[in-house]
Amino acid sequence: MRLPMPSAAASAAVAVTAAVAAAALAVLPAPALAAETPAASSFTIADPRIKESSGLAASRIHPGVYWTHNDSDDGPYIYAVDSASGKTVARVTLTGIGKPRDVEAISLGPDGQLYVGDIGDNRNGTWDHVWIYRFPEPKQLGDVTVEAAQFTVKYADGARNAEALMVHPVTGRVYIASKDENKGGLYEGPAELTAGGTNVFRRVAAVPWVTDGAFSPDGTRLTLRGYFTARTYPWKDGLPVGEGERVDAPWQGQAESVTYTPDGSTLMFGAEGEGSRVIAVPVAGAGASASASPQPGAPAGAAPASQPTGSFGKGALVLAGGLILVLGAKRLLRRRRP
Protein backbone atom coordinates (compact mmCIF):
# COMPACT_ATOMS: atom_id res chain seq x y z
CA MET A 1 0.00 0.00 0.00
CA ARG A 2 1.40 3.34 -1.01
CA LEU A 3 1.42 5.96 1.71
CA PRO A 4 -0.09 9.30 0.87
CA MET A 5 2.35 12.17 0.44
CA PRO A 6 2.17 14.61 3.35
CA SER A 7 0.83 18.03 2.69
CA ALA A 8 3.04 21.07 2.41
CA ALA A 9 1.91 22.20 5.86
CA ALA A 10 2.85 18.89 7.44
CA SER A 11 6.23 18.88 5.72
CA ALA A 12 6.89 22.37 6.96
CA ALA A 13 5.93 21.40 10.50
CA VAL A 14 8.29 18.44 10.45
CA ALA A 15 11.11 20.56 9.07
CA VAL A 16 10.62 23.21 11.75
CA THR A 17 10.55 20.51 14.44
CA ALA A 18 13.86 19.08 13.21
CA ALA A 19 15.43 22.52 13.20
CA VAL A 20 14.22 23.23 16.70
CA ALA A 21 15.60 19.91 17.94
CA ALA A 22 18.98 20.69 16.40
CA ALA A 23 18.99 24.08 18.07
CA ALA A 24 18.14 22.48 21.38
CA LEU A 25 21.11 20.16 21.11
CA ALA A 26 23.33 23.10 20.28
CA VAL A 27 22.45 25.06 23.42
CA LEU A 28 22.35 22.17 25.84
CA PRO A 29 25.40 22.08 28.14
CA ALA A 30 28.24 20.08 26.66
CA PRO A 31 29.77 17.34 28.78
CA ALA A 32 32.64 18.58 30.92
CA LEU A 33 35.99 18.12 29.26
CA ALA A 34 38.37 15.68 30.86
CA ALA A 35 40.90 17.35 33.13
CA GLU A 36 44.29 17.90 31.59
CA THR A 37 45.93 16.49 34.71
CA PRO A 38 46.26 12.72 34.38
CA ALA A 39 44.34 10.61 36.85
CA ALA A 40 46.45 9.95 39.93
CA SER A 41 47.71 6.43 40.34
CA SER A 42 50.41 4.70 42.37
CA PHE A 43 53.91 4.52 40.95
CA THR A 44 57.41 3.31 41.78
CA ILE A 45 60.40 5.65 41.89
CA ALA A 46 62.85 4.12 39.42
CA ASP A 47 65.90 6.35 39.92
CA PRO A 48 68.56 4.42 41.92
CA ARG A 49 69.92 7.76 43.16
CA ILE A 50 66.72 8.29 45.16
CA LYS A 51 67.25 5.90 48.06
CA GLU A 52 65.70 7.94 50.87
CA SER A 53 62.75 9.82 49.39
CA SER A 54 61.70 11.92 52.36
CA GLY A 55 59.27 14.46 50.93
CA LEU A 56 56.73 14.89 48.12
CA ALA A 57 55.21 17.90 46.40
CA ALA A 58 52.91 17.72 43.40
CA SER A 59 53.83 20.05 40.55
CA ARG A 60 51.18 22.51 39.42
CA ILE A 61 52.71 23.28 36.04
CA HIS A 62 53.89 19.81 35.04
CA PRO A 63 50.91 17.41 35.23
CA GLY A 64 51.72 14.09 36.84
CA VAL A 65 55.15 15.21 38.10
CA TYR A 66 56.19 15.02 41.77
CA TRP A 67 59.16 16.73 43.41
CA THR A 68 61.15 14.74 45.95
CA HIS A 69 64.58 14.60 47.59
CA ASN A 70 66.76 12.30 49.62
CA ASP A 71 67.09 12.48 53.37
CA SER A 72 70.67 13.19 54.46
CA ASP A 73 74.10 12.85 52.85
CA ASP A 74 72.93 13.38 49.26
CA GLY A 75 73.75 17.01 48.55
CA PRO A 76 71.73 20.01 47.36
CA TYR A 77 69.58 18.03 44.91
CA ILE A 78 65.84 18.02 44.22
CA TYR A 79 64.35 15.49 41.79
CA ALA A 80 61.27 15.65 39.56
CA VAL A 81 59.70 12.23 39.01
CA ASP A 82 57.13 11.49 36.31
CA SER A 83 54.38 9.36 37.86
CA ALA A 84 53.50 7.83 34.49
CA SER A 85 56.87 6.11 34.21
CA GLY A 86 58.50 6.50 37.62
CA LYS A 87 61.52 8.01 35.90
CA THR A 88 63.37 11.16 36.92
CA VAL A 89 62.72 13.95 34.42
CA ALA A 90 64.77 16.68 36.15
CA ARG A 91 67.40 17.14 38.83
CA VAL A 92 67.76 20.60 40.34
CA THR A 93 71.07 21.51 41.97
CA LEU A 94 70.73 24.29 44.54
CA THR A 95 73.41 26.94 44.91
CA GLY A 96 73.67 29.92 47.25
CA ILE A 97 73.08 27.75 50.32
CA GLY A 98 75.30 25.97 52.80
CA LYS A 99 75.76 22.22 52.93
CA PRO A 100 72.39 20.56 53.58
CA ARG A 101 72.31 18.75 56.89
CA ASP A 102 69.09 16.70 57.13
CA VAL A 103 66.55 17.54 54.42
CA GLU A 104 63.16 16.15 55.40
CA ALA A 105 60.32 17.93 53.57
CA ILE A 106 59.28 19.84 50.47
CA SER A 107 56.18 21.92 49.77
CA LEU A 108 54.94 24.14 46.94
CA GLY A 109 53.71 27.60 47.88
CA PRO A 110 51.07 29.81 46.23
CA ASP A 111 53.91 31.94 44.89
CA GLY A 112 54.96 29.07 42.61
CA GLN A 113 58.11 28.45 44.63
CA LEU A 114 59.29 25.20 46.19
CA TYR A 115 60.15 25.29 49.89
CA VAL A 116 62.65 22.68 51.08
CA GLY A 117 62.87 21.92 54.80
CA ASP A 118 66.37 21.14 56.07
CA ILE A 119 64.70 20.68 59.43
CA GLY A 120 65.66 17.20 60.60
CA ASP A 121 67.83 16.81 63.66
CA ASN A 122 69.67 13.53 63.92
CA ARG A 123 70.96 14.70 67.30
CA ASN A 124 67.40 14.56 68.66
CA GLY A 125 66.73 18.27 68.93
CA THR A 126 70.10 19.77 69.74
CA TRP A 127 70.74 21.94 66.66
CA ASP A 128 70.27 25.57 67.68
CA HIS A 129 68.86 26.37 64.24
CA VAL A 130 67.65 24.72 61.02
CA TRP A 131 67.11 26.00 57.48
CA ILE A 132 64.50 26.41 54.78
CA TYR A 133 65.53 26.77 51.14
CA ARG A 134 63.28 28.35 48.52
CA PHE A 135 63.47 28.49 44.74
CA PRO A 136 61.00 28.92 41.83
CA GLU A 137 59.60 25.72 40.37
CA PRO A 138 61.36 25.31 37.01
CA LYS A 139 59.10 25.92 34.04
CA GLN A 140 61.10 23.51 31.88
CA LEU A 141 61.98 20.01 33.00
CA GLY A 142 65.62 18.98 32.78
CA ASP A 143 68.80 19.06 34.83
CA VAL A 144 69.41 22.63 35.94
CA THR A 145 71.27 24.64 38.58
CA VAL A 146 69.34 27.38 40.39
CA GLU A 147 70.17 29.85 43.12
CA ALA A 148 68.01 29.38 46.17
CA ALA A 149 67.20 31.67 49.07
CA GLN A 150 68.20 30.34 52.51
CA PHE A 151 66.24 31.11 55.67
CA THR A 152 67.45 30.43 59.20
CA VAL A 153 64.78 29.00 61.52
CA LYS A 154 64.58 28.73 65.30
CA TYR A 155 61.72 27.59 67.54
CA ALA A 156 60.43 29.89 70.25
CA ASP A 157 60.46 27.07 72.82
CA GLY A 158 63.83 25.55 71.97
CA ALA A 159 65.36 23.15 69.47
CA ARG A 160 63.17 20.47 67.91
CA ASN A 161 63.53 17.52 65.58
CA ALA A 162 61.07 17.83 62.69
CA GLU A 163 60.25 16.13 59.41
CA ALA A 164 57.12 17.95 58.20
CA LEU A 165 57.00 21.34 56.49
CA MET A 166 53.79 22.68 54.96
CA VAL A 167 53.15 25.93 53.06
CA HIS A 168 49.54 27.09 53.17
CA PRO A 169 48.27 27.35 49.57
CA VAL A 170 46.32 30.56 50.22
CA THR A 171 48.22 32.60 52.81
CA GLY A 172 51.71 31.34 51.93
CA ARG A 173 52.57 30.98 55.61
CA VAL A 174 55.01 28.18 56.45
CA TYR A 175 54.30 25.60 59.17
CA ILE A 176 56.54 22.93 60.69
CA ALA A 177 55.39 19.91 62.69
CA SER A 178 57.90 18.55 65.17
CA LYS A 179 58.50 14.82 65.47
CA ASP A 180 58.03 13.67 69.03
CA GLU A 181 56.17 10.66 70.35
CA ASN A 182 54.87 12.48 73.41
CA LYS A 183 54.85 16.23 72.82
CA GLY A 184 54.78 16.94 69.09
CA GLY A 185 53.78 20.45 68.10
CA LEU A 186 52.65 22.43 65.08
CA TYR A 187 54.76 25.56 64.66
CA GLU A 188 53.74 28.67 62.75
CA GLY A 189 56.31 30.77 60.94
CA PRO A 190 56.20 34.54 60.43
CA ALA A 191 53.86 36.00 57.82
CA GLU A 192 56.87 36.35 55.52
CA LEU A 193 60.23 34.65 55.76
CA THR A 194 63.28 36.87 55.85
CA ALA A 195 66.74 35.89 54.66
CA GLY A 196 68.39 38.68 56.64
CA GLY A 197 67.74 37.37 60.13
CA THR A 198 66.29 34.53 62.18
CA ASN A 199 62.75 33.34 61.51
CA VAL A 200 61.12 32.34 64.80
CA PHE A 201 58.47 29.62 64.64
CA ARG A 202 55.94 29.53 67.48
CA ARG A 203 53.95 26.53 68.71
CA VAL A 204 50.24 26.87 67.94
CA ALA A 205 48.85 23.35 68.41
CA ALA A 206 49.68 19.87 69.66
CA VAL A 207 50.03 17.13 67.05
CA PRO A 208 50.81 13.41 67.17
CA TRP A 209 53.98 11.71 65.90
CA VAL A 210 54.44 13.27 62.45
CA THR A 211 56.78 12.38 59.59
CA ASP A 212 55.18 14.64 56.97
CA GLY A 213 52.14 16.76 56.23
CA ALA A 214 50.30 18.56 53.45
CA PHE A 215 47.55 21.12 53.01
CA SER A 216 44.71 20.42 50.60
CA PRO A 217 44.95 22.65 47.49
CA ASP A 218 42.09 24.87 48.71
CA GLY A 219 43.69 25.26 52.14
CA THR A 220 40.70 23.94 54.09
CA ARG A 221 42.31 20.72 55.34
CA LEU A 222 45.63 19.62 56.77
CA THR A 223 46.75 16.01 56.55
CA LEU A 224 49.48 14.76 58.87
CA ARG A 225 51.02 11.30 58.63
CA GLY A 226 53.25 9.20 60.83
CA TYR A 227 54.74 5.75 60.48
CA PHE A 228 51.47 3.98 61.27
CA THR A 229 48.55 6.39 60.82
CA ALA A 230 47.43 9.57 59.09
CA ARG A 231 44.74 12.08 60.02
CA THR A 232 43.07 14.95 58.20
CA TYR A 233 42.06 18.03 60.18
CA PRO A 234 39.72 20.85 59.14
CA TRP A 235 41.76 24.05 58.94
CA LYS A 236 40.18 27.24 60.26
CA ASP A 237 41.65 30.58 61.31
CA GLY A 238 45.20 29.28 61.05
CA LEU A 239 44.66 26.23 63.24
CA PRO A 240 43.72 22.55 62.89
CA VAL A 241 40.29 21.82 64.34
CA GLY A 242 39.39 18.88 66.57
CA GLU A 243 40.91 15.43 66.63
CA GLY A 244 40.89 14.99 62.87
CA GLU A 245 39.57 12.16 60.73
CA ARG A 246 41.54 8.98 60.26
CA VAL A 247 42.84 8.39 56.72
CA ASP A 248 43.40 4.91 55.30
CA ALA A 249 47.13 5.44 54.89
CA PRO A 250 49.03 2.45 53.51
CA TRP A 251 51.57 0.50 55.56
CA GLN A 252 54.95 1.48 54.11
CA GLY A 253 57.54 0.72 56.77
CA GLN A 254 59.70 3.85 56.66
CA ALA A 255 56.69 6.06 55.87
CA GLU A 256 58.08 9.51 55.17
CA SER A 257 55.97 11.67 52.89
CA VAL A 258 52.52 12.77 51.77
CA THR A 259 51.09 15.31 49.33
CA TYR A 260 47.78 16.10 47.65
CA THR A 261 47.28 15.91 43.91
CA PRO A 262 46.68 19.37 42.41
CA ASP A 263 42.92 18.77 42.18
CA GLY A 264 42.70 17.65 45.80
CA SER A 265 41.06 14.34 44.92
CA THR A 266 43.91 12.06 46.00
CA LEU A 267 46.57 11.78 48.68
CA MET A 268 49.94 10.42 47.57
CA PHE A 269 51.90 8.56 50.26
CA GLY A 270 55.63 7.92 49.87
CA ALA A 271 58.38 6.08 51.74
CA GLU A 272 62.13 5.71 51.92
CA GLY A 273 64.12 2.95 50.25
CA GLU A 274 65.47 2.24 46.79
CA GLY A 275 62.66 1.61 44.32
CA SER A 276 60.14 2.93 46.85
CA ARG A 277 56.44 2.94 46.04
CA VAL A 278 54.24 6.07 46.05
CA ILE A 279 50.69 4.97 46.78
CA ALA A 280 47.57 6.88 45.72
CA VAL A 281 44.67 7.01 48.20
CA PRO A 282 41.43 8.76 47.07
CA VAL A 283 40.16 11.49 49.36
CA ALA A 284 36.71 10.63 50.72
CA GLY A 285 34.05 12.90 49.23
CA ALA A 286 36.51 14.86 47.11
CA GLY A 287 34.67 14.17 43.84
CA ALA A 288 31.35 15.50 45.08
CA SER A 289 32.85 18.64 46.59
CA ALA A 290 34.94 19.32 43.50
CA SER A 291 31.95 19.09 41.15
CA ALA A 292 29.91 21.39 43.39
CA SER A 293 32.54 24.11 43.71
CA PRO A 294 32.84 27.11 41.34
CA GLN A 295 35.70 27.18 38.87
CA PRO A 296 38.76 29.29 39.74
CA GLY A 297 38.12 32.94 39.01
CA ALA A 298 34.34 32.58 39.08
CA PRO A 299 32.49 35.36 40.98
CA ALA A 300 31.18 34.61 44.44
CA GLY A 301 27.80 32.90 44.31
CA ALA A 302 28.26 31.76 40.72
CA ALA A 303 26.69 28.47 39.73
CA PRO A 304 29.02 25.45 39.49
CA ALA A 305 30.52 24.83 36.06
CA SER A 306 28.76 21.47 35.87
CA GLN A 307 25.36 23.21 36.20
CA PRO A 308 25.41 26.31 33.93
CA THR A 309 22.08 27.99 34.69
CA GLY A 310 22.00 30.13 31.55
CA SER A 311 22.54 27.28 29.10
CA PHE A 312 20.19 24.99 30.97
CA GLY A 313 17.41 27.58 30.96
CA LYS A 314 17.74 28.24 27.22
CA GLY A 315 17.84 24.53 26.49
CA ALA A 316 14.69 23.91 28.51
CA LEU A 317 12.78 26.65 26.68
CA VAL A 318 13.86 25.40 23.26
CA LEU A 319 12.93 21.81 24.13
CA ALA A 320 9.52 22.96 25.33
CA GLY A 321 8.95 24.82 22.06
CA GLY A 322 10.07 21.79 20.09
CA LEU A 323 7.67 19.54 21.98
CA ILE A 324 4.75 21.85 21.20
CA LEU A 325 5.61 21.82 17.49
CA VAL A 326 5.95 18.03 17.46
CA LEU A 327 2.50 17.61 19.03
CA GLY A 328 1.07 20.12 16.57
CA ALA A 329 2.58 18.25 13.61
CA LYS A 330 1.16 14.92 14.83
CA ARG A 331 -2.30 16.45 15.21
CA LEU A 332 -2.11 17.91 11.73
CA LEU A 333 -1.09 14.56 10.23
CA ARG A 334 -3.96 12.78 12.01
CA ARG A 335 -6.46 15.22 10.50
CA ARG A 336 -5.06 14.55 7.02
CA ARG A 337 -5.58 10.77 7.29
CA PRO A 338 -8.60 9.39 5.26
Short mmCIF file of N, CA and C in Angstrom, two decimals, residues 15 29 66 73 88 91 109 113 116 122 129 133 149-152 160 171 173 197 218 229 253 255 270 312 330:
data_model
loop_
_atom_site.label_atom_id
_atom_site.label_comp_id
_atom_site.label_asym_id
_atom_site.label_seq_id
_atom_site.Cartn_x
_atom_site.Cartn_y
_atom_site.Cartn_z
N ALA A 15 9.83 19.89 9.28
CA ALA A 15 11.11 20.56 9.07
C ALA A 15 11.42 21.52 10.21
N PRO A 29 24.02 22.09 27.63
CA PRO A 29 25.40 22.08 28.14
C PRO A 29 26.18 20.90 27.61
N TYR A 66 56.05 14.81 40.33
CA TYR A 66 56.19 15.02 41.77
C TYR A 66 57.65 15.33 42.10
N ASP A 73 72.89 13.33 53.53
CA ASP A 73 74.10 12.85 52.85
C ASP A 73 73.95 12.70 51.33
N THR A 88 62.99 9.79 36.61
CA THR A 88 63.37 11.16 36.92
C THR A 88 63.43 11.97 35.62
N ARG A 91 66.70 17.03 37.55
CA ARG A 91 67.40 17.14 38.83
C ARG A 91 67.87 18.57 38.98
N GLY A 109 54.50 26.48 47.39
CA GLY A 109 53.71 27.60 47.88
C GLY A 109 52.85 28.23 46.81
N GLN A 113 56.76 28.81 44.21
CA GLN A 113 58.11 28.45 44.63
C GLN A 113 58.08 27.18 45.50
N VAL A 116 61.99 23.91 50.67
CA VAL A 116 62.65 22.68 51.08
C VAL A 116 63.05 22.81 52.55
N ASN A 122 69.23 14.86 63.54
CA ASN A 122 69.67 13.53 63.92
C ASN A 122 70.27 13.47 65.32
N HIS A 129 69.64 25.80 65.33
CA HIS A 129 68.86 26.37 64.24
C HIS A 129 68.77 25.34 63.10
N TYR A 133 65.05 26.26 52.43
CA TYR A 133 65.53 26.77 51.14
C TYR A 133 64.33 27.00 50.23
N ALA A 149 67.12 30.86 47.87
CA ALA A 149 67.20 31.67 49.07
C ALA A 149 67.29 30.74 50.28
N GLN A 150 68.03 31.15 51.29
CA GLN A 150 68.20 30.34 52.51
C GLN A 150 67.68 31.12 53.70
N PHE A 151 66.84 30.48 54.50
CA PHE A 151 66.24 31.11 55.67
C PHE A 151 66.62 30.33 56.93
N THR A 152 67.11 31.04 57.92
CA THR A 152 67.45 30.43 59.20
C THR A 152 66.21 30.38 60.08
N ARG A 160 64.09 21.56 68.16
CA ARG A 160 63.17 20.47 67.91
C ARG A 160 63.65 19.65 66.72
N THR A 171 47.51 31.54 52.11
CA THR A 171 48.22 32.60 52.81
C THR A 171 49.72 32.60 52.53
N ARG A 173 51.86 31.12 54.34
CA ARG A 173 52.57 30.98 55.61
C ARG A 173 53.13 29.56 55.74
N GLY A 197 67.69 37.58 58.69
CA GLY A 197 67.74 37.37 60.13
C GLY A 197 67.20 35.99 60.47
N ASP A 218 42.92 23.70 48.37
CA ASP A 218 42.09 24.87 48.71
C ASP A 218 42.39 25.41 50.10
N THR A 229 49.88 5.82 61.06
CA THR A 229 48.55 6.39 60.82
C THR A 229 48.68 7.74 60.11
N GLY A 253 56.28 0.85 56.06
CA GLY A 253 57.54 0.72 56.77
C GLY A 253 58.09 2.08 57.14
N ALA A 255 57.65 5.14 56.49
CA ALA A 255 56.69 6.06 55.87
C ALA A 255 57.14 7.50 56.10
N GLY A 270 54.33 8.44 50.27
CA GLY A 270 55.63 7.92 49.87
C GLY A 270 56.42 7.38 51.04
N PHE A 312 21.25 25.93 30.64
CA PHE A 312 20.19 24.99 30.97
C PHE A 312 18.83 25.64 30.73
N LYS A 330 1.88 16.19 14.75
CA LYS A 330 1.16 14.92 14.83
C LYS A 330 -0.34 15.13 14.66
#
